[in-house]
Tab-separated table of C-alpha atoms in Angstrom:
chain	number	residue	atom	x	y	z
V	1	MET	CA	131.939	68.142	119.644
V	2	HIS	CA	135.217	66.934	118.164
V	3	ILE	CA	136.478	63.413	118.910
V	4	GLN	CA	140.171	62.732	118.316
V	5	GLU	CA	142.023	59.425	118.166
V	6	LYS	CA	145.162	58.372	120.047
V	7	VAL	CA	145.725	61.605	121.921
V	8	ASN	CA	148.630	62.098	124.310
V	9	ILE	CA	147.082	63.223	127.609
V	10	GLN	CA	150.338	63.390	129.577
V	11	PRO	CA	150.243	67.238	129.513
V	12	PHE	CA	146.813	67.131	131.192
V	13	VAL	CA	147.951	64.987	134.139
V	14	THR	CA	149.877	66.682	136.967
V	15	LEU	CA	151.900	63.539	137.728
V	16	ALA	CA	153.186	63.688	134.112
V	17	VAL	CA	152.965	59.935	133.584
V	18	PRO	CA	152.951	58.757	129.951
V	19	ALA	CA	149.348	58.185	128.854
V	20	VAL	CA	147.541	57.970	125.516
V	21	ALA	CA	143.759	57.982	125.138
V	22	LYS	CA	142.229	55.777	122.441
V	23	PHE	CA	139.684	58.566	121.903
V	24	TYR	CA	139.581	62.074	123.368
V	25	CYS	CA	136.999	64.850	123.427
V	26	GLU	CA	136.839	68.229	125.174
V	27	ILE	CA	133.447	68.972	126.719
V	28	HIS	CA	132.519	72.664	126.619
V	29	SER	CA	128.729	72.377	126.813
V	30	GLN	CA	125.885	70.108	127.851
V	31	GLN	CA	125.303	69.373	124.184
V	32	ASP	CA	128.937	68.279	123.759
V	33	LEU	CA	128.528	65.894	126.678
V	34	LEU	CA	125.321	64.310	125.444
V	35	GLU	CA	126.648	63.914	121.900
V	36	ALA	CA	129.870	62.348	123.147
V	37	LEU	CA	128.006	59.895	125.370
V	38	ARG	CA	125.716	58.924	122.495
V	39	TRP	CA	128.783	58.429	120.281
V	40	ALA	CA	130.402	56.184	122.887
V	41	GLN	CA	127.207	54.140	123.248
V	42	ALA	CA	126.927	53.694	119.471
V	43	LYS	CA	130.576	52.621	119.192
V	44	GLY	CA	130.533	50.460	122.326
V	45	GLU	CA	133.363	52.468	123.892
V	46	ARG	CA	133.910	52.969	127.601
V	47	VAL	CA	133.961	56.535	128.925
V	48	VAL	CA	136.603	57.964	131.272
V	49	VAL	CA	136.230	61.452	132.746
V	50	LEU	CA	139.174	63.825	133.165
V	51	GLY	CA	139.019	67.117	135.034
V	52	GLY	CA	142.125	68.942	136.222
V	53	GLY	CA	144.180	65.742	136.081
V	54	SER	CA	145.494	66.394	139.597
V	55	ASN	CA	144.185	63.250	141.270
V	56	VAL	CA	144.511	60.527	138.636
V	57	LEU	CA	146.907	57.710	137.811
V	58	PRO	CA	146.278	56.754	134.171
V	59	ASP	CA	147.582	53.653	132.440
V	60	GLU	CA	149.930	54.165	129.516
V	61	PHE	CA	147.058	53.370	127.141
V	62	ILE	CA	143.502	54.219	128.120
V	63	ASN	CA	141.223	51.990	126.079
V	64	ALA	CA	138.275	54.355	126.237
V	65	LEU	CA	136.852	57.703	125.212
V	66	VAL	CA	138.369	60.284	127.554
V	67	LEU	CA	136.054	63.233	128.169
V	68	HIS	CA	137.971	66.316	129.312
V	69	ILE	CA	135.449	68.411	131.229
V	70	LYS	CA	135.704	72.121	130.367
V	71	LEU	CA	132.244	73.232	131.553
V	72	LEU	CA	132.571	76.804	132.835
V	73	GLY	CA	130.308	79.373	134.421
V	74	LYS	CA	129.183	80.922	137.702
V	75	GLU	CA	125.632	81.886	138.632
V	76	VAL	CA	124.571	83.482	141.902
V	77	LEU	CA	121.254	81.786	142.679
V	78	GLN	CA	120.583	83.530	145.977
V	79	ASN	CA	122.259	86.377	147.842
V	80	THR	CA	121.008	87.508	151.253
V	81	ASP	CA	122.555	89.456	154.105
V	82	THR	CA	123.977	86.264	155.644
V	83	GLN	CA	124.436	83.728	152.818
V	84	ALA	CA	125.085	83.352	149.112
V	85	GLU	CA	124.193	80.346	146.994
V	86	VAL	CA	126.270	79.968	143.827
V	87	GLN	CA	126.258	77.379	141.050
V	88	PHE	CA	129.563	76.613	139.294
V	89	GLY	CA	130.402	74.741	136.118
V	90	ALA	CA	132.279	71.500	136.754
V	91	GLY	CA	135.266	72.641	134.692
V	92	GLU	CA	135.988	75.727	136.802
V	93	VAL	CA	139.383	75.657	138.540
V	94	TRP	CA	138.866	75.084	142.263
V	95	HIS	CA	141.447	77.585	143.549
V	96	GLU	CA	140.054	80.285	141.260
V	97	LEU	CA	136.622	79.593	142.784
V	98	VAL	CA	138.050	80.146	146.278
V	99	MET	CA	139.642	83.456	145.347
V	100	TRP	CA	136.535	84.606	143.446
V	101	ALA	CA	134.380	83.820	146.491
V	102	LEU	CA	136.656	85.790	148.802
V	103	SER	CA	136.713	88.773	146.443
V	104	ASN	CA	132.911	88.826	146.593
V	105	GLY	CA	132.696	88.528	150.383
V	106	PHE	CA	131.605	84.869	150.262
V	107	TYR	CA	133.271	82.788	152.976
V	108	GLY	CA	133.670	79.168	154.024
V	109	VAL	CA	136.166	77.697	151.542
V	110	GLU	CA	139.274	79.728	152.412
V	111	ASN	CA	140.890	76.740	154.154
V	112	LEU	CA	140.654	74.913	150.819
V	113	ALA	CA	142.721	77.470	148.899
V	114	LEU	CA	145.304	76.182	146.400
V	115	ILE	CA	143.886	72.639	146.306
V	116	PRO	CA	144.501	71.567	142.695
V	117	GLY	CA	141.787	70.321	140.389
V	118	THR	CA	138.386	71.333	139.123
V	119	VAL	CA	135.056	72.000	140.793
V	120	GLY	CA	133.469	68.846	139.375
V	121	ALA	CA	136.093	66.624	140.962
V	122	ALA	CA	135.801	68.264	144.392
V	123	PRO	CA	132.662	66.383	145.572
V	124	ILE	CA	133.947	63.009	144.393
V	125	GLN	CA	136.550	62.869	147.132
V	126	ASN	CA	135.049	65.530	149.391
V	127	ILE	CA	138.204	67.628	149.252
V	128	GLY	CA	139.448	68.953	152.543
V	129	ALA	CA	142.310	70.730	154.273
V	130	TYR	CA	143.102	72.347	157.609
V	131	GLY	CA	139.935	71.189	159.334
V	132	VAL	CA	137.434	72.065	156.588
V	133	GLU	CA	135.849	69.795	153.977
V	134	LEU	CA	133.773	70.559	150.903
V	135	GLU	CA	130.633	69.150	152.530
V	136	HIS	CA	130.640	72.063	155.001
V	137	CYS	CA	129.541	74.457	152.242
V	138	PHE	CA	128.003	72.010	149.772
V	139	LYS	CA	124.324	72.209	148.802
V	140	SER	CA	123.837	70.055	145.695
V	141	LEU	CA	125.227	69.004	142.341
V	142	THR	CA	123.875	68.158	138.927
V	143	ALA	CA	125.108	65.085	137.100
V	144	VAL	CA	124.276	63.221	133.888
V	145	ASN	CA	123.655	59.479	133.992
V	146	ARG	CA	126.104	57.886	131.564
V	147	ASP	CA	123.600	55.246	130.430
V	148	THR	CA	120.248	57.045	130.312
V	149	LEU	CA	121.691	60.540	129.634
V	150	HIS	CA	119.170	61.896	132.144
V	151	GLU	CA	120.107	64.622	134.609
V	152	LYS	CA	119.924	64.039	138.339
V	153	ILE	CA	120.324	66.480	141.205
V	154	PHE	CA	122.220	65.062	144.187
V	155	THR	CA	121.595	66.617	147.601
V	156	LYS	CA	124.247	66.652	150.303
V	157	ALA	CA	122.645	63.624	151.944
V	158	GLU	CA	122.584	61.696	148.666
V	159	CYS	CA	126.287	62.406	148.129
V	160	ASP	CA	127.011	60.454	151.338
V	161	PHE	CA	130.181	62.390	152.091
V	162	GLY	CA	132.915	60.912	154.267
V	163	TYR	CA	136.627	61.503	154.756
V	164	ARG	CA	137.938	61.813	151.164
V	165	ASP	CA	134.886	59.838	150.138
V	166	SER	CA	131.435	60.129	148.572
V	167	VAL	CA	128.777	58.080	146.822
V	168	PHE	CA	130.720	58.683	143.599
V	169	LYS	CA	133.455	56.423	144.885
V	170	LYS	CA	130.941	53.762	145.899
V	171	ILE	CA	127.598	52.758	144.406
V	172	ALA	CA	127.517	55.702	141.967
V	173	LYS	CA	131.096	55.197	140.769
V	174	ASP	CA	131.412	55.557	136.989
V	175	LYS	CA	127.642	56.004	136.647
V	176	TYR	CA	127.404	59.808	136.517
V	177	ILE	CA	129.291	62.784	135.100
V	178	ILE	CA	129.111	65.895	137.275
V	179	THR	CA	128.245	69.046	135.313
V	180	GLN	CA	127.448	71.653	137.989
V	181	VAL	CA	128.060	72.123	141.717
V	182	THR	CA	126.106	74.458	143.996
V	183	LEU	CA	127.733	75.815	147.160
V	184	VAL	CA	126.386	77.927	150.016
V	185	PHE	CA	128.744	80.564	151.404
V	186	ASN	CA	128.567	82.536	154.645
V	187	LYS	CA	128.736	86.324	154.473
V	188	THR	CA	129.562	86.744	158.144
V	189	ILE	CA	133.264	86.697	158.947
V	190	SER	CA	134.593	83.703	160.851
V	191	ALA	CA	137.792	81.701	160.769
V	192	ALA	CA	138.407	77.960	161.123
V	193	LEU	CA	141.776	77.825	162.862
V	194	ASP	CA	141.755	74.459	164.615
V	195	TYR	CA	145.151	73.534	163.161
V	196	PRO	CA	147.954	75.123	165.247
V	197	ALA	CA	150.226	75.439	162.204
V	198	LEU	CA	147.564	77.450	160.414
V	199	LEU	CA	146.995	79.834	163.322
V	200	SER	CA	150.727	80.362	163.808
V	201	THR	CA	151.140	81.112	160.098
V	202	VAL	CA	148.293	83.645	160.198
V	203	GLU	CA	150.077	85.310	163.135
V	204	LEU	CA	153.461	85.234	161.386
V	205	LEU	CA	152.142	86.829	158.194
V	206	TRP	CA	150.171	89.385	160.202
V	207	GLN	CA	153.212	90.477	162.209
V	208	HIS	CA	155.300	90.669	159.051
V	209	SER	CA	152.888	93.030	157.287
V	210	ARG	CA	150.805	94.741	159.997
V	211	GLY	CA	152.695	94.682	163.264
V	212	PRO	CA	151.273	93.402	166.593
V	213	PHE	CA	148.911	90.444	166.109
V	214	LYS	CA	145.202	91.061	166.749
V	215	PRO	CA	143.474	87.655	166.593
V	216	GLU	CA	140.024	89.196	166.970
V	217	LEU	CA	140.497	90.866	163.574
V	218	ILE	CA	141.468	87.741	161.595
V	219	SER	CA	139.611	87.646	158.286
V	220	PRO	CA	138.913	84.789	155.848
V	221	ILE	CA	141.402	86.409	153.467
V	222	ASP	CA	144.065	86.158	156.190
V	223	VAL	CA	143.246	82.453	156.490
V	224	ALA	CA	143.447	81.908	152.729
V	225	ASN	CA	146.812	83.684	152.545
V	226	ALA	CA	148.144	81.516	155.368
V	227	VAL	CA	146.886	78.339	153.682
V	228	ILE	CA	148.516	79.375	150.416
V	229	HIS	CA	151.770	80.143	152.250
V	230	LEU	CA	151.722	76.758	153.994
V	231	ARG	CA	150.897	74.773	150.871
V	232	GLN	CA	153.544	76.536	148.806
V	233	SER	CA	156.151	75.937	151.505
V	234	LYS	CA	155.352	72.232	151.832
V	235	LEU	CA	153.999	71.074	148.487
V	236	PRO	CA	155.854	71.211	145.180
V	237	ASP	CA	154.320	72.983	142.208
V	238	PRO	CA	153.237	70.221	139.756
V	239	GLN	CA	154.385	72.366	136.837
V	240	GLN	CA	157.904	72.311	138.257
V	241	LEU	CA	157.916	68.856	139.873
V	242	PRO	CA	155.184	66.430	138.749
V	243	ASN	CA	152.939	65.187	141.580
V	244	VAL	CA	149.307	64.678	142.609
V	245	GLY	CA	149.571	66.344	145.991
V	246	SER	CA	148.745	64.068	148.909
V	247	PHE	CA	149.255	60.521	147.657
V	248	PHE	CA	147.929	58.738	150.748
V	249	LYS	CA	144.855	59.271	152.879
V	250	ASN	CA	145.402	60.080	156.536
V	251	PRO	CA	144.269	56.934	158.381
V	252	VAL	CA	141.466	57.159	160.937
V	253	VAL	CA	141.964	54.639	163.741
V	254	ALA	CA	140.393	53.658	167.048
V	255	ASN	CA	141.632	55.272	170.250
V	256	ALA	CA	142.973	51.903	171.374
V	257	LYS	CA	145.193	51.762	168.287
V	258	VAL	CA	146.600	55.206	169.087
V	259	GLU	CA	147.472	54.095	172.627
V	260	GLU	CA	149.212	51.052	171.181
V	261	LEU	CA	151.279	53.202	168.812
V	262	LYS	CA	152.200	55.588	171.638
V	263	GLN	CA	154.109	52.743	173.261
V	264	ARG	CA	156.472	52.840	170.300
V	265	TRP	CA	156.205	56.515	169.349
V	266	PRO	CA	155.312	58.697	172.361
V	267	ASP	CA	155.483	61.780	170.130
V	268	ILE	CA	152.914	60.495	167.631
V	269	VAL	CA	150.753	63.256	166.137
V	270	VAL	CA	146.978	62.733	166.178
V	271	PHE	CA	143.823	64.764	165.544
V	272	ASN	CA	140.455	64.062	167.111
V	273	VAL	CA	137.726	62.816	164.770
V	274	ASP	CA	135.137	61.847	167.376
V	275	GLU	CA	135.131	60.363	170.862
V	276	ASN	CA	136.125	56.923	169.550
V	277	THR	CA	138.565	57.639	166.733
V	278	LYS	CA	141.540	59.785	165.805
V	279	LYS	CA	143.255	60.749	162.570
V	280	ILE	CA	146.983	60.131	162.168
V	281	PRO	CA	148.877	62.124	159.518
V	282	ALA	CA	150.085	59.564	156.988
V	283	GLY	CA	153.033	61.837	156.212
V	284	TRP	CA	154.126	61.643	159.848
V	285	LEU	CA	154.183	57.826	159.726
V	286	ILE	CA	156.040	57.786	156.410
V	287	ASP	CA	158.579	60.311	157.678
V	288	LYS	CA	159.038	58.429	160.948
V	289	LEU	CA	159.955	55.293	159.016
V	290	GLY	CA	162.677	57.122	157.106
V	291	TRP	CA	161.082	57.515	153.689
V	292	LYS	CA	161.170	61.307	153.391
V	293	GLY	CA	163.531	62.361	150.592
V	294	LYS	CA	164.170	58.805	149.376
V	295	GLU	CA	164.170	57.896	145.701
V	296	VAL	CA	162.757	54.488	144.787
V	297	ASN	CA	162.544	53.268	141.183
V	298	GLY	CA	163.034	56.845	139.978
V	299	VAL	CA	160.102	58.132	142.038
V	300	THR	CA	160.877	60.426	144.983
V	301	VAL	CA	159.256	60.922	148.365
V	302	HIS	CA	159.255	64.702	148.657
V	303	LYS	CA	161.914	66.076	150.988
V	304	GLN	CA	159.524	68.548	152.652
V	305	GLN	CA	156.294	66.546	152.743
V	306	ALA	CA	156.477	62.761	152.965
V	307	LEU	CA	152.828	62.476	151.923
V	308	VAL	CA	153.781	63.576	148.400
V	309	LEU	CA	155.371	61.359	145.751
V	310	THR	CA	157.063	63.208	142.906
V	311	ASN	CA	157.770	61.957	139.397
V	312	PRO	CA	160.683	64.077	138.125
V	313	ASN	CA	161.581	61.551	135.419
V	314	LYS	CA	158.001	61.318	134.097
V	315	LEU	CA	157.891	57.577	134.630
V	316	SER	CA	154.831	55.372	134.239
V	317	THR	CA	151.974	54.929	136.683
V	318	ALA	CA	153.259	51.399	137.298
V	319	CYS	CA	156.581	52.805	138.577
V	320	VAL	CA	154.798	55.270	140.860
V	321	LEU	CA	152.521	52.554	142.250
V	322	ALA	CA	155.522	50.286	142.886
V	323	THR	CA	157.047	52.973	145.103
V	324	ALA	CA	153.700	53.560	146.816
V	325	SER	CA	153.360	49.826	147.477
V	326	ALA	CA	156.786	49.707	149.111
V	327	ILE	CA	155.775	52.547	151.433
V	328	GLN	CA	152.444	50.910	152.235
V	329	ALA	CA	154.196	47.643	153.095
V	330	SER	CA	156.648	49.446	155.385
V	331	VAL	CA	153.899	51.323	157.248
V	332	LEU	CA	151.811	48.163	157.616
V	333	GLN	CA	154.773	46.200	158.943
V	334	HIS	CA	155.763	48.774	161.555
V	335	SER	CA	152.387	50.177	162.595
V	336	GLY	CA	149.746	47.685	161.541
V	337	ILE	CA	148.025	50.455	159.533
V	338	ALA	CA	147.085	49.877	155.905
V	339	LEU	CA	147.478	53.179	154.055
V	340	GLU	CA	145.070	53.909	151.197
V	341	ILE	CA	146.073	55.945	148.173
V	342	GLU	CA	144.116	59.094	147.278
V	343	PRO	CA	144.447	59.357	143.476
V	344	GLN	CA	142.158	57.367	141.206
V	345	CYS	CA	143.604	54.767	138.841
V	346	ILE	CA	142.149	54.917	135.318
V	347	ALA	CA	142.687	52.456	132.498
C-alpha cells in the first residue's frame, strides 16, 4: 500500500474535469484495501472510491482519501452444460469482461458491450442497455464494510436493484466497498432484440458481411457487434471527447403522463416498463427542446446523442452541472418531468 498526497486525478476521470485528491492510494489486493481503510480511520480521513472514473463528477479538491480500485482476477466457480458461474475482481474493465465471456461461450451480457467502467461499479447503478440490465445475470457480490472492515456477501435480493439503482445508492451508500462480483451466464444461445434499432443493426451488419439475413441464426456475438456499432456511432470516445456517457436517466412515468405528452408531441417515443408505466428516452426530450449540439458555458450537448454532455475544454464539474441544470429546467418547464442525472458527485 502506498498513500500519496495531493494527487491529480483528472487523468482517471473520463469527463476530464480538474480534480485533486488530498490523499490517493491504488488498491491491488484485499490487504491494500484493509490497510488503507485502517490508515483512514487512524487519521480521521473520509474515504472516496474510484473505479473506471466513467460515472463520476468530482469536485476540484476532494478532501478525502481516494481509493482507486485495481482488484483484478477471474475465477470460474461452476461450469455446467447450461450455465457458468464466474467471480470477477472489482477492478476488471466491464467491456473486457463482456468480450471474455463471449469468447468462452458464456452469454447474457452481450447487450451491455462497450459500457465504460469497472465491474465493481456495475452493480451500484445496475448498468443496462438495449433491454438488458446487470441484474439479469447477477448472482452476488462481496463487499468490505468501511467501518468494521468485515466482509459481507450481498445476494441479488439484498442489492435491491432498480432502474439505474441499487441498495448502494440508498441505505448502503458509502458504507461498503465492492471487491468481487459473481455473475451467472447462459451457455445456450439466445438474443435479446427488443429494441428495433438493435435488430436492424444486426441485420445491416449481417447483410454487409454474410449476405441474405437469417434471423434464426443470430448469435450473441452478432448482438455484441451490433451494440458496439451502435454505441460507437452515437457516443463519443471519452479519450477523444471527454464525457461520462449518458448524463441523464431515462424517466419512467405513468401511462396518464404519456397520454398528456402525446397531446403536445404525437410522435413521442416510449418503451413499456409494465402495465402502468412507460420509459421515455431523456435524449428524445432534450433533442425535441432544441438542445442537441448546443454549447452552454463551454460544455456541449453532443450533436449525435442529446443524452451526452461533452467537456472539450476540460472545465470544472461546476460548469458541467450548470449546463445540466439548464437542461433540467427546460425539460421540467415544457414537459413537467424532472430529469435525474446518472453520474455520482464526489467531494
